[in-house]
Amino acid sequence: MYAERASRLTGAVVWRNTLDDDPAVRPVLPDGCMDLLWNGGRLLVAGPDTHAHVPEGGPAHWAGVRFPPGVGPAVLGVPAYELRDLRVELTDLWPAADVRRLGGRIAAAGDPVPALEEVALACAADADPPDPLLGRLVAALDAGRPVAVAADELGIGARQLHRRSLAAFGYGPKTLARVLRLQRALALARGGVPLAATAARCGFADQAHLTRDVKELTGLPPGELLGRRQ
């Protein structure tokens, strides 16, 4: 069972998930984010996804802090493109002694979720702030603006925008726009908006275009994806 709440870290989400052996477990969909994870006494990082990730390994209890797009690399100190479509041990990125110290704090806590949130807050406080221009880019693309229009509004060239997007999001701004559009469409459809109307409101050419894009990014057509348990 999955549950989440807003984090005290601005824009972030704190979540917990208990996986069982149900083959219909919901895949993790691309969302432009990176996560700090706790599982089985280990600290891990989930990089930005370009396709659905299906958790494996049988029953497990997970806790996570999901950083908003562009924030994870600033907190974790690693370019997002190095972690694209990966789940890696935090010891692959940080000194093992530091990771053991943080892991010990979480393991000693009665509930790993707030303890993991405290770790994320402390790491964010010690890190340089994320690039504010890229936060504005996320807002523009999430509002449905084309990449070229957003770049002009931000006063940045296409090549520089692509380079900075790779570091912050793991991929270029066109892929980010596509991922954000996917999330907008799924939110509308889950709220009961018909797929044809969802396609029109999110800027797809038609419902068939929405269906193709959803299937390419998630591996499932919208009807089957929306029918999966939350």
Short mmCIF file of C-alpha atoms in Angstrom, two decimals:
data_model
loop_
_atom_site.label_atom_id
_atom_site.label_comp_id
_atom_site.label_asym_id
_atom_site.label_seq_id
_atom_site.Cartn_x
_atom_site.Cartn_y
_atom_site.Cartn_z
CA MET A 1 0.00 0.00 0.00
CA TYR A 2 1.27 3.43 -0.96
CA ALA A 3 0.79 6.64 1.02
CA GLU A 4 2.37 10.09 0.68
CA ARG A 5 2.28 13.55 2.19
CA ALA A 6 3.87 16.91 1.52
CA SER A 7 7.34 17.26 2.98
CA ARG A 8 8.70 20.10 5.07
CA LEU A 9 11.27 20.39 2.28
CA THR A 10 9.64 22.80 -0.15
CA GLY A 11 8.07 21.04 -3.12
CA ALA A 12 9.10 17.56 -1.98
CA VAL A 13 6.90 14.59 -1.10
CA VAL A 14 7.49 12.01 1.65
CA TRP A 15 6.09 8.56 0.96
CA ARG A 16 5.99 4.97 2.15
CA ASN A 17 5.13 1.86 0.17
CA THR A 18 4.61 -1.74 1.19
CA LEU A 19 5.01 -4.14 -1.73
CA ASP A 20 3.62 -7.63 -1.79
CA ASP A 21 3.65 -10.41 -4.36
CA ASP A 22 0.66 -9.03 -6.30
CA PRO A 23 1.70 -9.05 -9.99
CA ALA A 24 -0.54 -6.01 -10.58
CA VAL A 25 1.60 -3.73 -8.41
CA ARG A 26 1.56 -0.23 -9.85
CA PRO A 27 4.67 0.75 -11.85
CA VAL A 28 6.64 3.87 -10.96
CA LEU A 29 6.02 6.31 -13.79
CA PRO A 30 8.31 9.02 -15.19
CA ASP A 31 7.73 12.29 -13.33
CA GLY A 32 10.92 14.34 -13.73
CA CYS A 33 11.89 13.69 -10.09
CA MET A 34 14.63 11.96 -8.14
CA ASP A 35 14.10 10.11 -4.84
CA LEU A 36 16.13 9.36 -1.75
CA LEU A 37 15.09 5.85 -0.67
CA TRP A 38 15.29 3.65 2.43
CA ASN A 39 14.83 -0.09 2.07
CA GLY A 40 16.06 -2.98 4.16
CA GLY A 41 18.57 -0.85 6.05
CA ARG A 42 19.99 0.67 2.86
CA LEU A 43 19.98 4.22 1.52
CA LEU A 44 19.52 4.40 -2.23
CA VAL A 45 18.84 7.02 -4.90
CA ALA A 46 16.33 6.68 -7.72
CA GLY A 47 17.36 8.66 -10.77
CA PRO A 48 15.00 10.31 -13.24
CA ASP A 49 13.08 7.79 -15.31
CA THR A 50 12.40 7.88 -19.03
CA HIS A 51 10.10 4.84 -18.83
CA ALA A 52 8.11 3.01 -16.18
CA HIS A 53 10.04 1.23 -13.46
CA VAL A 54 8.48 -1.93 -12.04
CA PRO A 55 9.68 -2.71 -8.49
CA GLU A 56 11.12 -6.18 -8.14
CA GLY A 57 12.28 -8.47 -5.39
CA GLY A 58 9.08 -9.58 -3.68
CA PRO A 59 7.56 -8.20 -0.47
CA ALA A 60 9.34 -5.10 0.84
CA HIS A 61 8.85 -1.92 2.86
CA TRP A 62 10.07 1.29 1.26
CA ALA A 63 10.32 4.88 2.46
CA GLY A 64 11.21 7.77 0.22
CA VAL A 65 11.62 11.50 -0.22
CA ARG A 66 10.75 12.61 -3.74
CA PHE A 67 12.52 15.81 -4.68
CA PRO A 68 10.76 18.10 -7.16
CA PRO A 69 12.24 18.28 -10.68
CA GLY A 70 15.70 19.83 -10.67
CA VAL A 71 16.20 19.73 -6.89
CA GLY A 72 17.61 16.22 -6.41
CA PRO A 73 20.94 16.88 -8.16
CA ALA A 74 21.52 19.99 -6.05
CA VAL A 75 20.84 18.10 -2.80
CA LEU A 76 22.73 14.94 -3.74
CA GLY A 77 25.60 16.62 -5.56
CA VAL A 78 25.45 14.53 -8.72
CA PRO A 79 24.23 15.44 -12.24
CA ALA A 80 20.88 13.86 -12.97
CA TYR A 81 21.99 12.39 -16.30
CA GLU A 82 24.46 10.12 -14.46
CA LEU A 83 21.51 8.43 -12.71
CA ARG A 84 18.99 8.36 -15.53
CA ASP A 85 16.83 5.19 -15.31
CA LEU A 86 18.96 3.86 -12.42
CA ARG A 87 18.55 2.89 -8.76
CA VAL A 88 21.92 3.07 -7.02
CA GLU A 89 23.27 2.74 -3.50
CA LEU A 90 24.01 6.11 -1.88
CA THR A 91 27.47 4.72 -1.10
CA ASP A 92 28.13 4.85 -4.86
CA LEU A 93 27.77 8.64 -4.65
CA TRP A 94 28.89 9.62 -1.14
CA PRO A 95 31.62 8.46 1.26
CA ALA A 96 30.62 5.18 2.89
CA ALA A 97 31.24 6.53 6.41
CA ASP A 98 28.79 9.39 5.85
CA VAL A 99 26.15 7.01 4.50
CA ARG A 100 26.60 4.63 7.45
CA ARG A 101 26.12 7.53 9.87
CA LEU A 102 22.92 8.66 8.17
CA GLY A 103 21.66 5.09 7.86
CA GLY A 104 22.27 4.54 11.54
CA ARG A 105 20.08 7.52 12.41
CA ILE A 106 17.23 6.16 10.30
CA ALA A 107 17.59 2.59 11.55
CA ALA A 108 17.46 3.79 15.16
CA ALA A 109 14.24 5.72 14.60
CA GLY A 110 10.88 4.20 15.40
CA ASP A 111 9.54 5.23 12.00
CA PRO A 112 11.94 5.52 9.05
CA VAL A 113 9.76 7.98 7.12
CA PRO A 114 10.19 11.09 9.31
CA ALA A 115 13.80 10.09 9.97
CA LEU A 116 14.50 9.95 6.24
CA GLU A 117 12.81 13.33 5.85
CA GLU A 118 15.12 14.78 8.51
CA VAL A 119 18.12 13.44 6.59
CA ALA A 120 16.85 15.03 3.37
CA LEU A 121 16.25 18.37 5.13
CA ALA A 122 19.76 18.35 6.58
CA CYS A 123 21.31 17.49 3.22
CA ALA A 124 19.32 20.24 1.49
CA ALA A 125 20.41 22.78 4.11
CA ASP A 126 24.07 21.96 3.42
CA ALA A 127 23.70 22.04 -0.38
CA ASP A 128 23.81 24.90 -2.83
CA PRO A 129 20.32 25.99 -3.88
CA PRO A 130 19.00 24.59 -7.18
CA ASP A 131 19.18 26.75 -10.30
CA PRO A 132 16.17 29.10 -10.07
CA LEU A 133 16.00 29.41 -13.87
CA LEU A 134 15.29 25.70 -14.14
CA GLY A 135 12.49 25.99 -11.61
CA ARG A 136 10.94 28.60 -13.89
CA LEU A 137 11.41 26.25 -16.83
CA VAL A 138 9.52 23.48 -15.02
CA ALA A 139 6.66 25.88 -14.26
CA ALA A 140 6.49 27.03 -17.89
CA LEU A 141 6.54 23.52 -19.34
CA ASP A 142 4.06 22.26 -16.77
CA ALA A 143 1.74 25.05 -17.86
CA GLY A 144 1.92 23.66 -21.41
CA ARG A 145 4.23 26.20 -23.02
CA PRO A 146 6.33 24.87 -25.92
CA VAL A 147 10.04 24.49 -25.19
CA ALA A 148 11.02 27.21 -27.67
CA VAL A 149 8.58 29.67 -26.14
CA ALA A 150 9.78 28.86 -22.62
CA ALA A 151 13.41 29.31 -23.69
CA ASP A 152 12.64 32.72 -25.20
CA GLU A 153 10.81 33.80 -22.05
CA LEU A 154 13.78 32.74 -19.96
CA GLY A 155 16.28 34.40 -22.27
CA ILE A 156 18.42 31.31 -22.73
CA GLY A 157 19.70 29.63 -25.88
CA ALA A 158 18.64 26.14 -26.90
CA ARG A 159 22.10 24.60 -26.48
CA GLN A 160 22.64 26.01 -23.00
CA LEU A 161 19.11 25.08 -21.98
CA HIS A 162 19.69 21.49 -23.09
CA ARG A 163 22.99 21.26 -21.21
CA ARG A 164 21.55 22.64 -17.98
CA SER A 165 18.47 20.44 -18.32
CA LEU A 166 20.60 17.30 -18.62
CA ALA A 167 22.33 18.14 -15.34
CA ALA A 168 19.12 19.06 -13.52
CA PHE A 169 16.57 16.62 -14.94
CA GLY A 170 18.59 13.86 -16.58
CA TYR A 171 17.32 14.62 -20.08
CA GLY A 172 16.59 17.54 -22.37
CA PRO A 173 13.69 19.99 -22.05
CA LYS A 174 11.61 18.27 -24.73
CA THR A 175 11.63 15.01 -22.79
CA LEU A 176 10.87 16.90 -19.60
CA ALA A 177 7.90 18.58 -21.28
CA ARG A 178 6.63 15.20 -22.44
CA VAL A 179 6.97 13.68 -18.96
CA LEU A 180 5.19 16.62 -17.31
CA ARG A 181 2.42 16.40 -19.90
CA LEU A 182 2.02 12.70 -19.09
CA GLN A 183 1.57 13.50 -15.42
CA ARG A 184 -0.97 16.24 -16.17
CA ALA A 185 -2.95 13.91 -18.41
CA LEU A 186 -3.01 11.08 -15.88
CA ALA A 187 -4.11 13.46 -13.11
CA LEU A 188 -7.04 14.65 -15.24
CA ALA A 189 -8.01 11.13 -16.29
CA ARG A 190 -7.86 9.86 -12.71
CA GLY A 191 -10.11 12.75 -11.77
CA GLY A 192 -12.76 11.51 -14.18
CA VAL A 193 -12.07 13.64 -17.26
CA PRO A 194 -12.70 11.57 -20.42
CA LEU A 195 -9.59 10.71 -22.41
CA ALA A 196 -10.64 12.74 -25.45
CA ALA A 197 -11.13 15.84 -23.30
CA THR A 198 -7.90 15.10 -21.43
CA ALA A 199 -6.01 14.94 -24.72
CA ALA A 200 -7.39 18.30 -25.82
CA ARG A 201 -6.68 20.01 -22.51
CA CYS A 202 -3.10 18.70 -22.34
CA GLY A 203 -2.12 19.64 -25.89
CA PHE A 204 -2.16 16.25 -27.59
CA ALA A 205 -3.25 16.18 -31.21
CA ASP A 206 -6.06 13.77 -30.34
CA GLN A 207 -6.89 10.82 -28.09
CA ALA A 208 -4.85 8.45 -30.27
CA HIS A 209 -1.80 10.67 -29.77
CA LEU A 210 -2.34 10.59 -26.00
CA THR A 211 -2.67 6.80 -26.07
CA ARG A 212 0.57 6.38 -28.04
CA ASP A 213 2.51 8.71 -25.76
CA VAL A 214 1.24 7.09 -22.57
CA LYS A 215 2.11 3.63 -23.87
CA GLU A 216 5.60 4.70 -24.99
CA LEU A 217 6.39 6.25 -21.60
CA THR A 218 4.71 3.72 -19.32
CA GLY A 219 4.49 0.49 -21.32
CA LEU A 220 0.71 0.38 -20.84
CA PRO A 221 -2.27 1.90 -22.65
CA PRO A 222 -4.20 4.49 -20.61
CA GLY A 223 -7.16 2.24 -19.85
CA GLU A 224 -5.02 -0.51 -18.37
CA LEU A 225 -2.75 1.93 -16.56
CA LEU A 226 -5.66 3.77 -14.96
CA GLY A 227 -7.23 0.48 -13.91
CA ARG A 228 -4.19 -0.54 -11.87
CA ARG A 229 -4.42 -0.17 -8.12
CA GLN A 230 -2.97 2.97 -6.58
#
